mmCIF file of C-alpha atoms in Angstrom:
data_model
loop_
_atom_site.group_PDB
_atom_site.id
_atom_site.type_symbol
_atom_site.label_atom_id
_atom_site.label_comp_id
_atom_site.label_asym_id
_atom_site.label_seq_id
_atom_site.Cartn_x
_atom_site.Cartn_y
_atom_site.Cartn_z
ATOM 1 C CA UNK A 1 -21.189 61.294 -66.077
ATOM 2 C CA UNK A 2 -24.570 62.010 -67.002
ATOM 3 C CA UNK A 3 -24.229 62.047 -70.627
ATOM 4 C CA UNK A 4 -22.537 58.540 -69.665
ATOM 5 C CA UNK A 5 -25.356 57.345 -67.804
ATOM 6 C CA UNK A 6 -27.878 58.468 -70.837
ATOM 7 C CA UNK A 7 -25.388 56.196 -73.045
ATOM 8 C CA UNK A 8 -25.947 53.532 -70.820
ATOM 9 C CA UNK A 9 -29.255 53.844 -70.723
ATOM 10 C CA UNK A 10 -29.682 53.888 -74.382
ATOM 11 C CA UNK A 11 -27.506 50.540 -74.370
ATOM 12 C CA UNK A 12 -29.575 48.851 -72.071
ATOM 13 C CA UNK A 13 -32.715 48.935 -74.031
ATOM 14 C CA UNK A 14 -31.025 47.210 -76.793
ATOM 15 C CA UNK A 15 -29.559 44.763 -74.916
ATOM 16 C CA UNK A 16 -30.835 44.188 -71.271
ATOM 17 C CA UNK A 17 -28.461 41.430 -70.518
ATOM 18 C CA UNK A 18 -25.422 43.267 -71.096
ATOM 19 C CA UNK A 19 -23.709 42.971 -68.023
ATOM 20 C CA UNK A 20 -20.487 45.672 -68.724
ATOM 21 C CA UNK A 21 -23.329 48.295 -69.532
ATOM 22 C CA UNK A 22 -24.970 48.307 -66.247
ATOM 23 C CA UNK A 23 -21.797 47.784 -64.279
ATOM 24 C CA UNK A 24 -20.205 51.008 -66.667
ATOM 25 C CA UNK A 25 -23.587 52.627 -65.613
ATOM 26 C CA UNK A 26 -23.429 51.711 -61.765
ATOM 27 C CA UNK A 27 -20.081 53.304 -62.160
ATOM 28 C CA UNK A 28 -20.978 56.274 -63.787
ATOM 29 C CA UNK A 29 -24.452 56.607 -61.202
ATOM 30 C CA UNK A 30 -20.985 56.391 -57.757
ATOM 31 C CA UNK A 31 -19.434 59.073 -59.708
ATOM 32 C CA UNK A 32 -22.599 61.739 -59.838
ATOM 33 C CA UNK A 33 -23.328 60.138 -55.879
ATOM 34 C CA UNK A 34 -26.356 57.781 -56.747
ATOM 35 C CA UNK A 35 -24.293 55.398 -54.405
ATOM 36 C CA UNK A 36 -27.761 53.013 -53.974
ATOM 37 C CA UNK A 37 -28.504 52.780 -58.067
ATOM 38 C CA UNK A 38 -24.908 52.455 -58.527
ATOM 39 C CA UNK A 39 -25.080 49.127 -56.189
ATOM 40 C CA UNK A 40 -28.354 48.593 -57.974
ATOM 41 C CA UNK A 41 -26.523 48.502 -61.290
ATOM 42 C CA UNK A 42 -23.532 46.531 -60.049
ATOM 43 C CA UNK A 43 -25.909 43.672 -58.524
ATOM 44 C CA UNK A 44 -27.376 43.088 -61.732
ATOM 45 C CA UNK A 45 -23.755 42.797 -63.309
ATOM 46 C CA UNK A 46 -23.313 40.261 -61.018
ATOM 47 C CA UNK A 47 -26.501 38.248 -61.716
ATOM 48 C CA UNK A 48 -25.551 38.392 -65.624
ATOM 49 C CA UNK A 49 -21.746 37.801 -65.095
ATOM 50 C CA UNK A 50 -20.834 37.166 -61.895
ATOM 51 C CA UNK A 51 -17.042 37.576 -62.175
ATOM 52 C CA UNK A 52 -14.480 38.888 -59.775
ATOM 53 C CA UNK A 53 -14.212 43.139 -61.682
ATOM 54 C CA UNK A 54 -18.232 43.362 -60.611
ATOM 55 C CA UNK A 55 -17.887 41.818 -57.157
ATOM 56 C CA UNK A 56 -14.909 44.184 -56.806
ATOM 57 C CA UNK A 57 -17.190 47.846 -57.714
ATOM 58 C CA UNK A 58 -19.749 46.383 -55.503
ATOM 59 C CA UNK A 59 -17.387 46.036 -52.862
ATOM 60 C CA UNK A 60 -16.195 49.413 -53.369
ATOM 61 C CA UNK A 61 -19.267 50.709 -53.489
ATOM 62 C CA UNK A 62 -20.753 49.011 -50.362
ATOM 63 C CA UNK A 63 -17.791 50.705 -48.024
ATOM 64 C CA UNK A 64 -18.792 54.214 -49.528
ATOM 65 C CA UNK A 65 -22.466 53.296 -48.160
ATOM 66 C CA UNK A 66 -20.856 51.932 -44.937
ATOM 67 C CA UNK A 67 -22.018 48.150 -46.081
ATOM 68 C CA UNK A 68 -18.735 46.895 -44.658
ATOM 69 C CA UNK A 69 -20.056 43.443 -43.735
ATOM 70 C CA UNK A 70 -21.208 43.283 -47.255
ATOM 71 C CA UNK A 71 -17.958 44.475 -49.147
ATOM 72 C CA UNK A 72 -16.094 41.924 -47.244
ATOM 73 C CA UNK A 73 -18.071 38.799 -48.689
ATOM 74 C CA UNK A 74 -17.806 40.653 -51.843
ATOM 75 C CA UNK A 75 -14.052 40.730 -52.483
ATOM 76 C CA UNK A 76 -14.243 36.901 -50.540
ATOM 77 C CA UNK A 77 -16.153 36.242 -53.749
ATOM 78 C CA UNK A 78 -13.805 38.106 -56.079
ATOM 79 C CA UNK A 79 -10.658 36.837 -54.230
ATOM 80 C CA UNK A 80 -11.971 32.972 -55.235
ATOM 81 C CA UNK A 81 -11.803 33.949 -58.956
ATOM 82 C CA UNK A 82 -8.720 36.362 -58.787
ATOM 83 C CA UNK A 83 -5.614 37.147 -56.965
ATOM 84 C CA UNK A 84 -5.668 41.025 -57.384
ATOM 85 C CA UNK A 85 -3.736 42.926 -54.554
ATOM 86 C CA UNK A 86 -6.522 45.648 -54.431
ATOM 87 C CA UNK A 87 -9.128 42.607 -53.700
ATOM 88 C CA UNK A 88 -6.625 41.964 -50.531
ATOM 89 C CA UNK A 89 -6.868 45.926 -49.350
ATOM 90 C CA UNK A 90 -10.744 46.255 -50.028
ATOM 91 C CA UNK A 91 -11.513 43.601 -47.876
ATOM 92 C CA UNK A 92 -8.777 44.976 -45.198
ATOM 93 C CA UNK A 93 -10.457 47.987 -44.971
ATOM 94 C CA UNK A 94 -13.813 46.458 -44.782
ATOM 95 C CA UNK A 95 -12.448 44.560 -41.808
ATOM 96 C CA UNK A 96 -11.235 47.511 -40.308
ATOM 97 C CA UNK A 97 -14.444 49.270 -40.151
ATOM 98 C CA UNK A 98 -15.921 46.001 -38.659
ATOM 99 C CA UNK A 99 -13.220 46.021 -35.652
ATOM 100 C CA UNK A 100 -11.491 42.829 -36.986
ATOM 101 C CA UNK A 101 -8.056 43.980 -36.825
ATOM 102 C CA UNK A 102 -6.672 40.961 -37.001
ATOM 103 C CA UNK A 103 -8.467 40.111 -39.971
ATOM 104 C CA UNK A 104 -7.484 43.163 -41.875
ATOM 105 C CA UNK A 105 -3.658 42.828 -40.894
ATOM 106 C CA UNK A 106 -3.959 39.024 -42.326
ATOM 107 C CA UNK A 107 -4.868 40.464 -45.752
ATOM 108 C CA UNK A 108 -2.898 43.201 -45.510
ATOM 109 C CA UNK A 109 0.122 40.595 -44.785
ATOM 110 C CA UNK A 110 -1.208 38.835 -47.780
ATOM 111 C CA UNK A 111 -0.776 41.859 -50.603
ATOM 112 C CA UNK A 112 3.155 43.131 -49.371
ATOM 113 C CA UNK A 113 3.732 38.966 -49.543
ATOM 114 C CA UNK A 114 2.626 39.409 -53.068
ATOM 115 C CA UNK A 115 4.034 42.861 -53.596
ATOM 116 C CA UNK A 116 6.484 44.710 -51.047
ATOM 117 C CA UNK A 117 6.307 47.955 -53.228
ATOM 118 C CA UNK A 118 2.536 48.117 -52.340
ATOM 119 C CA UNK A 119 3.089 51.437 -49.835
ATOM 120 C CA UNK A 120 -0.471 51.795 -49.071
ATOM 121 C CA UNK A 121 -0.552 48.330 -47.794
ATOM 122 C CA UNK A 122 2.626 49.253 -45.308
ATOM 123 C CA UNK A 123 0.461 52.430 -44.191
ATOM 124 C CA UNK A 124 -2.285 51.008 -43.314
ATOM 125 C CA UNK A 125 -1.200 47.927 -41.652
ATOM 126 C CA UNK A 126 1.655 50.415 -39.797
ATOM 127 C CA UNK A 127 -1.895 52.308 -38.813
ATOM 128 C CA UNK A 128 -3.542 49.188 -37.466
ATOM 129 C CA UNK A 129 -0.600 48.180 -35.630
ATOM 130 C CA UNK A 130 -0.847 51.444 -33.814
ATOM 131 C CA UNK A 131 -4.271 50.950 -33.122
ATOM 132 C CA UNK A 132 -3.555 47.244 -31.778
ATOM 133 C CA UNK A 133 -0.872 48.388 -29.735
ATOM 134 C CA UNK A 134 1.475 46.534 -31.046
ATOM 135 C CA UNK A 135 4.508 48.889 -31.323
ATOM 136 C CA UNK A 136 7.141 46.462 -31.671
ATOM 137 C CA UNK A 137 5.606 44.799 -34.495
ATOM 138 C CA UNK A 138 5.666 48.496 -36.073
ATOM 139 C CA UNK A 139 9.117 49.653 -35.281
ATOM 140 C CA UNK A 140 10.456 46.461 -36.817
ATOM 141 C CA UNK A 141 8.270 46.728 -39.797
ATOM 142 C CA UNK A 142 9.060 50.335 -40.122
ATOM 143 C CA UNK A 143 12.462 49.883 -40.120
ATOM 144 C CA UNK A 144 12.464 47.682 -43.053
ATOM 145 C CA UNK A 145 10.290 49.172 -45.284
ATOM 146 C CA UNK A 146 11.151 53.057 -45.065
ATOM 147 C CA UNK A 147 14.333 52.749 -46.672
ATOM 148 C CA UNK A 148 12.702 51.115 -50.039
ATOM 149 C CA UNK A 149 9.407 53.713 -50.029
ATOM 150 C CA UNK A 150 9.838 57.247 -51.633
ATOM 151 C CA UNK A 151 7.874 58.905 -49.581
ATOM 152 C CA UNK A 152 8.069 57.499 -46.639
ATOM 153 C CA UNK A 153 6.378 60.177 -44.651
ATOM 154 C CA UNK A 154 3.320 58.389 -43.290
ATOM 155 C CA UNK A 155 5.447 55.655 -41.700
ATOM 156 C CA UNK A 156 7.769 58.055 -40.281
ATOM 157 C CA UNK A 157 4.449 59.469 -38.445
ATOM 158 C CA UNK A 158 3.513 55.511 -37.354
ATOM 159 C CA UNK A 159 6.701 54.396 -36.332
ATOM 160 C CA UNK A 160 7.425 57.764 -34.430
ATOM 161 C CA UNK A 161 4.064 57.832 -32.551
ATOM 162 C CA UNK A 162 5.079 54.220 -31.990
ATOM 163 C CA UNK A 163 8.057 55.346 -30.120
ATOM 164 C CA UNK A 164 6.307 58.156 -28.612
ATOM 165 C CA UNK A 165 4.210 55.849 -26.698
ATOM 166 C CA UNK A 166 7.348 53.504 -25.635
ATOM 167 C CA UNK A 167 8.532 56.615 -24.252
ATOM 168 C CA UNK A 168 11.590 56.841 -26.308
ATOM 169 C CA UNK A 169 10.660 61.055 -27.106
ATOM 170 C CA UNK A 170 13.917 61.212 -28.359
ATOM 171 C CA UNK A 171 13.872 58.980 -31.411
ATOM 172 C CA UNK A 172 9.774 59.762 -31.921
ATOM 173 C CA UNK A 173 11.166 63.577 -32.789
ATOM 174 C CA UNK A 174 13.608 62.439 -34.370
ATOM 175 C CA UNK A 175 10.858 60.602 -36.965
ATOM 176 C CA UNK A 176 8.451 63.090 -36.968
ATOM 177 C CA UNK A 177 11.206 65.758 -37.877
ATOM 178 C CA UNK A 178 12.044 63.331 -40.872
ATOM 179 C CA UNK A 179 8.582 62.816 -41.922
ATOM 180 C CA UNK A 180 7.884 67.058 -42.108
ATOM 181 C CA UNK A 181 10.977 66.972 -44.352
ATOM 182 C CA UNK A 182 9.242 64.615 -46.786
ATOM 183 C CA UNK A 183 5.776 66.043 -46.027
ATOM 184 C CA UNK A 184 6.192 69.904 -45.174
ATOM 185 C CA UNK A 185 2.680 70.720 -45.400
ATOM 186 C CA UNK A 186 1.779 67.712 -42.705
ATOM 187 C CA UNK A 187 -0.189 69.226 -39.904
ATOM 188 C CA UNK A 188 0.244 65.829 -38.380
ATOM 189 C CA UNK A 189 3.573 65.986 -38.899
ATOM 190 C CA UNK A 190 4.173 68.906 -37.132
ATOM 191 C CA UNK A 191 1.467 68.847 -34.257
ATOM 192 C CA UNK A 192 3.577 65.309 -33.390
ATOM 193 C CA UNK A 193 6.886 66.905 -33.484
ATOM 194 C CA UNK A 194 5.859 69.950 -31.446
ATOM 195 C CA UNK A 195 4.396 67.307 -28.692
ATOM 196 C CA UNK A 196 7.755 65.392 -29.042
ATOM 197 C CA UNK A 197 10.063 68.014 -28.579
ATOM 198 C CA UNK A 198 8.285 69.156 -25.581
ATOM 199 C CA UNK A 199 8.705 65.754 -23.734
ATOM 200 C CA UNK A 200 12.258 65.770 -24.628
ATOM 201 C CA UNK A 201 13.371 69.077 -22.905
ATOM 202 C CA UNK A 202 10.568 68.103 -20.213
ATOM 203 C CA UNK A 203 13.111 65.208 -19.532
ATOM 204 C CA UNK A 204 16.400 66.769 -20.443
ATOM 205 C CA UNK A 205 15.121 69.418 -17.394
ATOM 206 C CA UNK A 206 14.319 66.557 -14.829
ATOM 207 C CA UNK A 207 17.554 65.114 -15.618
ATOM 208 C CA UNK A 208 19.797 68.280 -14.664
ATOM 209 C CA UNK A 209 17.653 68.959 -11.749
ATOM 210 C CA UNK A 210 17.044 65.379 -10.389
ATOM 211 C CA UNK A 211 21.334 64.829 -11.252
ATOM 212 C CA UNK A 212 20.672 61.233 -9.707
ATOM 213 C CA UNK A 213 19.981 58.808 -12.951
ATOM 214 C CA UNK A 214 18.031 56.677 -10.961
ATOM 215 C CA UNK A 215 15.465 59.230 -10.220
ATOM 216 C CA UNK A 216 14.814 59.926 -14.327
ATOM 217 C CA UNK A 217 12.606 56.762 -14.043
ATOM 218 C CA UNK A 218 9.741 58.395 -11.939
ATOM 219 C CA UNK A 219 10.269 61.329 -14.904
ATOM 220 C CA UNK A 220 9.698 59.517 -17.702
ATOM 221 C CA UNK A 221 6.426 57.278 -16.017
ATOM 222 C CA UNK A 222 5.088 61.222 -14.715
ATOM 223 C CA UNK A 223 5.256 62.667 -18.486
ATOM 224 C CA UNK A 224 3.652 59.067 -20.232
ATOM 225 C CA UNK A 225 0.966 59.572 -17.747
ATOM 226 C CA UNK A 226 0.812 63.393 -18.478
ATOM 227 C CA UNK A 227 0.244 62.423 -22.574
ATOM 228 C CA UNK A 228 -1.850 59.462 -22.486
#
């Protein structure tokens, strides 16, 4: 990346107006970690041709100098001269950062509208969702997507930590057992089933001691309170 960015400079003093060289340069400056030259760089694309690839490294660039406020009008520019899913997830996870969940599960809404194969998109709105606490929304979202994704292993995790906090220990192992068979090396994966499984035969014991059915109730509210 240096020899790139000696290129680049070379190019520039021939032509100053060249707006690809300094955005190639502001993208060779991120890769050696000049994150503030690199935005340098990428503004002055922008001033020369403001179209929606520069607005989109800026963007990028801005969240890796925790600019979130300023990615997000960034790929609002971008996203008024081109439909690109990535624009969509930028801006999501500029939102994020800024505590607009809502926001950021609108856009994310907007790229699996425009591409249901996008799995990042499903992972990080299944991640938001958990955040939001809306674990209904997940499940059902879960359930349709996780048949069509290969690796499915990160929604196993969100939908089972969904159930997990419904109480339902029984079908949260059952995910988080799934999602270690995609994923061996998860430590997430495993730390989640562990917890799981412990809940489970915590209840299974209540139930042979309590016998009464009825009496499972107070179990189940003592061991939600025990893992909140």
């Amino acid at each position: 990346y240096r020899s790139a960015t000696s290129d680049y400079d070379q190019a520039l003093r021939l032509d100053p107006q060249h707006a690809g060289s300094w955005r190639n340069r502001g993208a060779a400056r991120l890769n050696l970690g000049q994150k503030k030259a690199a935005e340098g760089d990428t503004s002055k694309a922008i001033k020369l041709h403001p179209n929606a690839c520069n607005f989109m490294q800026r963007a990028k660039i801005r969240l890796e100098t925790g600019d979130y406020a300023g990615a997000a009008r960034d790929c609002t520019q971008a996203l008024k001269m081109s439909d690109q899913a990535d624009l969509w997830v930028v801006r999501a996870i500029a939102k994020q950062h800024l505590k607009d969940l809502p926001g950021a599960v609108a856009d994310l809404d907007e790229v699996i509208k425009r591409d249901q194969y996008n799995y990042k998109a499903w992972e990080r709105r299944a991640q938001i969702r958990l955040k939001q606490g809306h674990y209904e929304h997940l499940i059902q979202e879960c359930n349709e997507a996780i048949p069509a994704m290969p690796e499915p292993g990160e929604l196993l995790c969100c939908r089972g930590q969904a159930y997990y906090r419904k109480g339902d220990y029984k079908s949260a192992y059952d995910d988080f057992e799934s999602a270690l068979q995609h994923e061996p090396e998860s430590v997430l994966a495993r730390k989640l089933l562990d917890m799981s499984h412990q809940c489970v035969k915590q209840l299974e014991s209540w139930k042979l001691q309590l016998g009464d059915p009825s009496c499972l109730t107070e179990a189940v509210s003592t061991v939600q309170l025990i893992n909140q």
